[in-house]
mmCIF file of C-alpha atoms in Angstrom:
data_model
loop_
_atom_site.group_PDB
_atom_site.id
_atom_site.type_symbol
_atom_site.label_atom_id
_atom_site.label_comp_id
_atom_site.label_asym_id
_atom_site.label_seq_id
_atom_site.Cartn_x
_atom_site.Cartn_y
_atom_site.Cartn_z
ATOM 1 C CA UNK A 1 0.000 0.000 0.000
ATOM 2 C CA UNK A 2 1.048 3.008 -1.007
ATOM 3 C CA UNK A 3 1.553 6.138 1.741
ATOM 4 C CA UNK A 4 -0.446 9.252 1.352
ATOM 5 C CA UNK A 5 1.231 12.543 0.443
ATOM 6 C CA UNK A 6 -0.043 15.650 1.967
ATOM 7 C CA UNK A 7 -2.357 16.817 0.191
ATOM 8 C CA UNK A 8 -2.582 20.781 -1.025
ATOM 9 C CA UNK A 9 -5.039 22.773 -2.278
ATOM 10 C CA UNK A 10 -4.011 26.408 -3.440
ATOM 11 C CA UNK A 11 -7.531 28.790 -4.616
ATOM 12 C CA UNK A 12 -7.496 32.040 -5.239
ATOM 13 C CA UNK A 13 -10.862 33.666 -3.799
ATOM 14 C CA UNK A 14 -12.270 36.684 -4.932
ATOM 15 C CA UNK A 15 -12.378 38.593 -7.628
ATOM 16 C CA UNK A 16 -8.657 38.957 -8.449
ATOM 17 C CA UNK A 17 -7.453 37.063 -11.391
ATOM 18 C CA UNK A 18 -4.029 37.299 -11.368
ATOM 19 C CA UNK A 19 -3.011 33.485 -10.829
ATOM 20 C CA UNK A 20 0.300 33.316 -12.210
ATOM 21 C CA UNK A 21 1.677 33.228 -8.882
ATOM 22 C CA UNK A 22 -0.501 30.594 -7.704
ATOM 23 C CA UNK A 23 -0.367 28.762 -10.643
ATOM 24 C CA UNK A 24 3.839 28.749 -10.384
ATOM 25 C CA UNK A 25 2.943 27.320 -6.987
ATOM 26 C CA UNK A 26 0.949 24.724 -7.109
ATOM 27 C CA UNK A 27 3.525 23.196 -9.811
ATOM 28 C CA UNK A 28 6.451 23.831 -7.068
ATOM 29 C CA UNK A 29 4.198 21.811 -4.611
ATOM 30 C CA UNK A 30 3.950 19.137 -6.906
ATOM 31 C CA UNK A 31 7.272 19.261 -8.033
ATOM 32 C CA UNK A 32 8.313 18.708 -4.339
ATOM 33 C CA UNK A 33 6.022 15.777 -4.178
ATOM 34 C CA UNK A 34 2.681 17.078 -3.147
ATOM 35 C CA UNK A 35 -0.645 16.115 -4.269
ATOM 36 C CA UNK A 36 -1.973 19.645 -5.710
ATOM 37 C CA UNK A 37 -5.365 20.540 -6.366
ATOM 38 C CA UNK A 38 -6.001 23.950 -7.947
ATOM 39 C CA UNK A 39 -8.960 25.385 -7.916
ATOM 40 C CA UNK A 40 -8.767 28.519 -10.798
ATOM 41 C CA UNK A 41 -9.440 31.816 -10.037
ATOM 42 C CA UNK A 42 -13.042 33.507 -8.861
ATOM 43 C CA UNK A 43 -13.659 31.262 -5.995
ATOM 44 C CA UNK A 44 -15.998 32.280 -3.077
ATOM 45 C CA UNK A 45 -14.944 31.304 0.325
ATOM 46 C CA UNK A 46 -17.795 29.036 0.538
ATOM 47 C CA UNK A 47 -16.405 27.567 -2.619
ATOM 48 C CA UNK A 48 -12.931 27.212 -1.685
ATOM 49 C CA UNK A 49 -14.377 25.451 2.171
ATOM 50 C CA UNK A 50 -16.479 23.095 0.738
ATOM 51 C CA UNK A 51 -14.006 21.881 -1.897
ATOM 52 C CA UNK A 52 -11.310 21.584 0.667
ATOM 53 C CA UNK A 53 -13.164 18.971 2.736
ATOM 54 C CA UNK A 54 -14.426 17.018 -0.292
ATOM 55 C CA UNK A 55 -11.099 16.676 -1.059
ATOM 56 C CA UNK A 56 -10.071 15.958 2.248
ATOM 57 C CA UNK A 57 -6.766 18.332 2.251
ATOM 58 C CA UNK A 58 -4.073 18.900 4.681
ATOM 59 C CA UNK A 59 -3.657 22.339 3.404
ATOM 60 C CA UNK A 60 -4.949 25.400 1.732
ATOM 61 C CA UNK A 61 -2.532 27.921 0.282
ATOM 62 C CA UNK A 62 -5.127 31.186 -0.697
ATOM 63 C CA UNK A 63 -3.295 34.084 -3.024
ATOM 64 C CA UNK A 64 -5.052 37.444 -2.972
ATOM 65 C CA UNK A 65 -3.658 40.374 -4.738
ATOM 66 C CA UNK A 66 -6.729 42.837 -4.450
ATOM 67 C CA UNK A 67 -6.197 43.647 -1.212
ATOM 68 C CA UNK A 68 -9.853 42.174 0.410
ATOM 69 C CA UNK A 69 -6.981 39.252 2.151
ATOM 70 C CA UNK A 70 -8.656 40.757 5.359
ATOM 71 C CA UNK A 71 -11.855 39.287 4.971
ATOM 72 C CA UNK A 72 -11.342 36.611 2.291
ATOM 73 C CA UNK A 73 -8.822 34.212 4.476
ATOM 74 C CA UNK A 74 -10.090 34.555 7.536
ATOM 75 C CA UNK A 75 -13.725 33.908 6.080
ATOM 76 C CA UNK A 76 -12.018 30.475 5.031
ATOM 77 C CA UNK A 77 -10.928 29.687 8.397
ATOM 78 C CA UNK A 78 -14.114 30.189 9.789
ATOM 79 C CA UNK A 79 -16.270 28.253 7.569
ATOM 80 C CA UNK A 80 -13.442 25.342 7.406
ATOM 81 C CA UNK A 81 -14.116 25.294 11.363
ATOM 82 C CA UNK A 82 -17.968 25.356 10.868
ATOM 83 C CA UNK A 83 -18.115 22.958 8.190
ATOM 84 C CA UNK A 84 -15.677 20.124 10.606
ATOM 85 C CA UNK A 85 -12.636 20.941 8.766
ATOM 86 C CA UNK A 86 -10.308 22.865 11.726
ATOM 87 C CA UNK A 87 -7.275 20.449 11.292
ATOM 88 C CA UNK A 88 -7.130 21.972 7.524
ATOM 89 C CA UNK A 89 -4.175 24.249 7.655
ATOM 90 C CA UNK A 90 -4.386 27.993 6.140
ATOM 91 C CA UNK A 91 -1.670 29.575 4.404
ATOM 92 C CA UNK A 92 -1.860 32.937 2.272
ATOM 93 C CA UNK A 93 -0.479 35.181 0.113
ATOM 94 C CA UNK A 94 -0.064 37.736 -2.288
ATOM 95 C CA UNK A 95 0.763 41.554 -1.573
ATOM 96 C CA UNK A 96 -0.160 41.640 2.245
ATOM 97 C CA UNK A 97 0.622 44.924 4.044
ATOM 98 C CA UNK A 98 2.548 44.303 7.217
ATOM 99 C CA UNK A 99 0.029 45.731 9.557
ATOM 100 C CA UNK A 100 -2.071 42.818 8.210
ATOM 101 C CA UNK A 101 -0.036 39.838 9.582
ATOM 102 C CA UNK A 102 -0.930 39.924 12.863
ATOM 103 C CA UNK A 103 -4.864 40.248 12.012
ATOM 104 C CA UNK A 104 -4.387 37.365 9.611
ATOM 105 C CA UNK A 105 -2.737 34.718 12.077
ATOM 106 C CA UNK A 106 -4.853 36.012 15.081
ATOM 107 C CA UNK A 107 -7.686 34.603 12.530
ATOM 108 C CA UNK A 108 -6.102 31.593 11.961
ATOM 109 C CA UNK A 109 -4.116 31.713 8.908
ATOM 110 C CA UNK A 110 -0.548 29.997 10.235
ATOM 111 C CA UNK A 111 1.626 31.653 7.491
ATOM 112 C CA UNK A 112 1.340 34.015 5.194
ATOM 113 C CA UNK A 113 4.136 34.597 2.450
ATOM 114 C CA UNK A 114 4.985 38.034 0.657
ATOM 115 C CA UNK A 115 6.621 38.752 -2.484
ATOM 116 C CA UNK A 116 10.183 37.437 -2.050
ATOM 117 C CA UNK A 117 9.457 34.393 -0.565
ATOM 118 C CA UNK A 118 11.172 31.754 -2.074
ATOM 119 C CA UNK A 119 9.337 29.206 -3.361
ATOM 120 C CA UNK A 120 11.572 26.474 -1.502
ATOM 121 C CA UNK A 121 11.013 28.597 1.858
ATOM 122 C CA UNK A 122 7.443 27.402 1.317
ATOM 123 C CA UNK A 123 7.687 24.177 0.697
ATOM 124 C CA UNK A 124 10.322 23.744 3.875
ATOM 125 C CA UNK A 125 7.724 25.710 5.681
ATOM 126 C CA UNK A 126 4.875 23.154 4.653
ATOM 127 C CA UNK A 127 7.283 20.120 5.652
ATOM 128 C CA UNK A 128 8.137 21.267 8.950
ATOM 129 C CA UNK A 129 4.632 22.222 9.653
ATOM 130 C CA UNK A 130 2.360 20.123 8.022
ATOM 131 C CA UNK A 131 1.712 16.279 8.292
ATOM 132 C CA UNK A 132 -0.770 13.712 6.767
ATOM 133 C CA UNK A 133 -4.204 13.967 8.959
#
């Protein structure tokens, strides 16, 4: 029997459709030997809950570069906890204003990563912080 990978899915909710980001992303993940789900662009946060527990995902990476970050993530937290799905871990990112970070984890986002990440800080960042459920 084969072992289960941790499972990813990266969405970009709202109405911002720059994905390239996201997009370069999701292949890293899978590069580094996630299983990736992407979800396309436009997603509501009801969207982007639901999906995540049918797919039964260890992760969620959200990108957001319009700026509504403060009420799209934590949005996701809260209806992954209402919908049974609090062991899901949140990640964002996109152009987040410092003064924002603290708001975001405070709603339950666990790491959010600016422009300049690298994309193998992320993925060490996902291995040293999130396992198989």
């Amino acid at each position: 029997m084969t072992e289960r990978r941790i499972r990813i899915m990266v969405a970009k909710p709202g109405l911002d459709g720059h994905d390239r980001g996201a997009r370069i992303l999701s292949r890293c993940f899978r590069d580094a030997g996630f299983e990736v789900i992407y979800t396309g662009c436009h997603q509501t946060p009801e969207q982007i809950a639901s999906a995540a527990i049918q797919e039964d995902v260890d992760l969620v990476g959200l990108s957001c570069l319009s700026g509504a970050h403060r009420y799209l993530f934590p949005r996701v937290v809260e209806l992954l906890r209402e919908r049974g799905g609090d062991d899901i871990t949140v990640i964002g990112g996109g152009i987040i204003p410092d003064q924002d970070l603290q708001m975001l984890h405070d709603a339950g986002i666990k790491a959010v990563f600016t422009p300049g990440a690298s994309l193998d800080s992320i993925v060490q960042w996902v291995r040293e912080n999130v396992s198989v459920k």
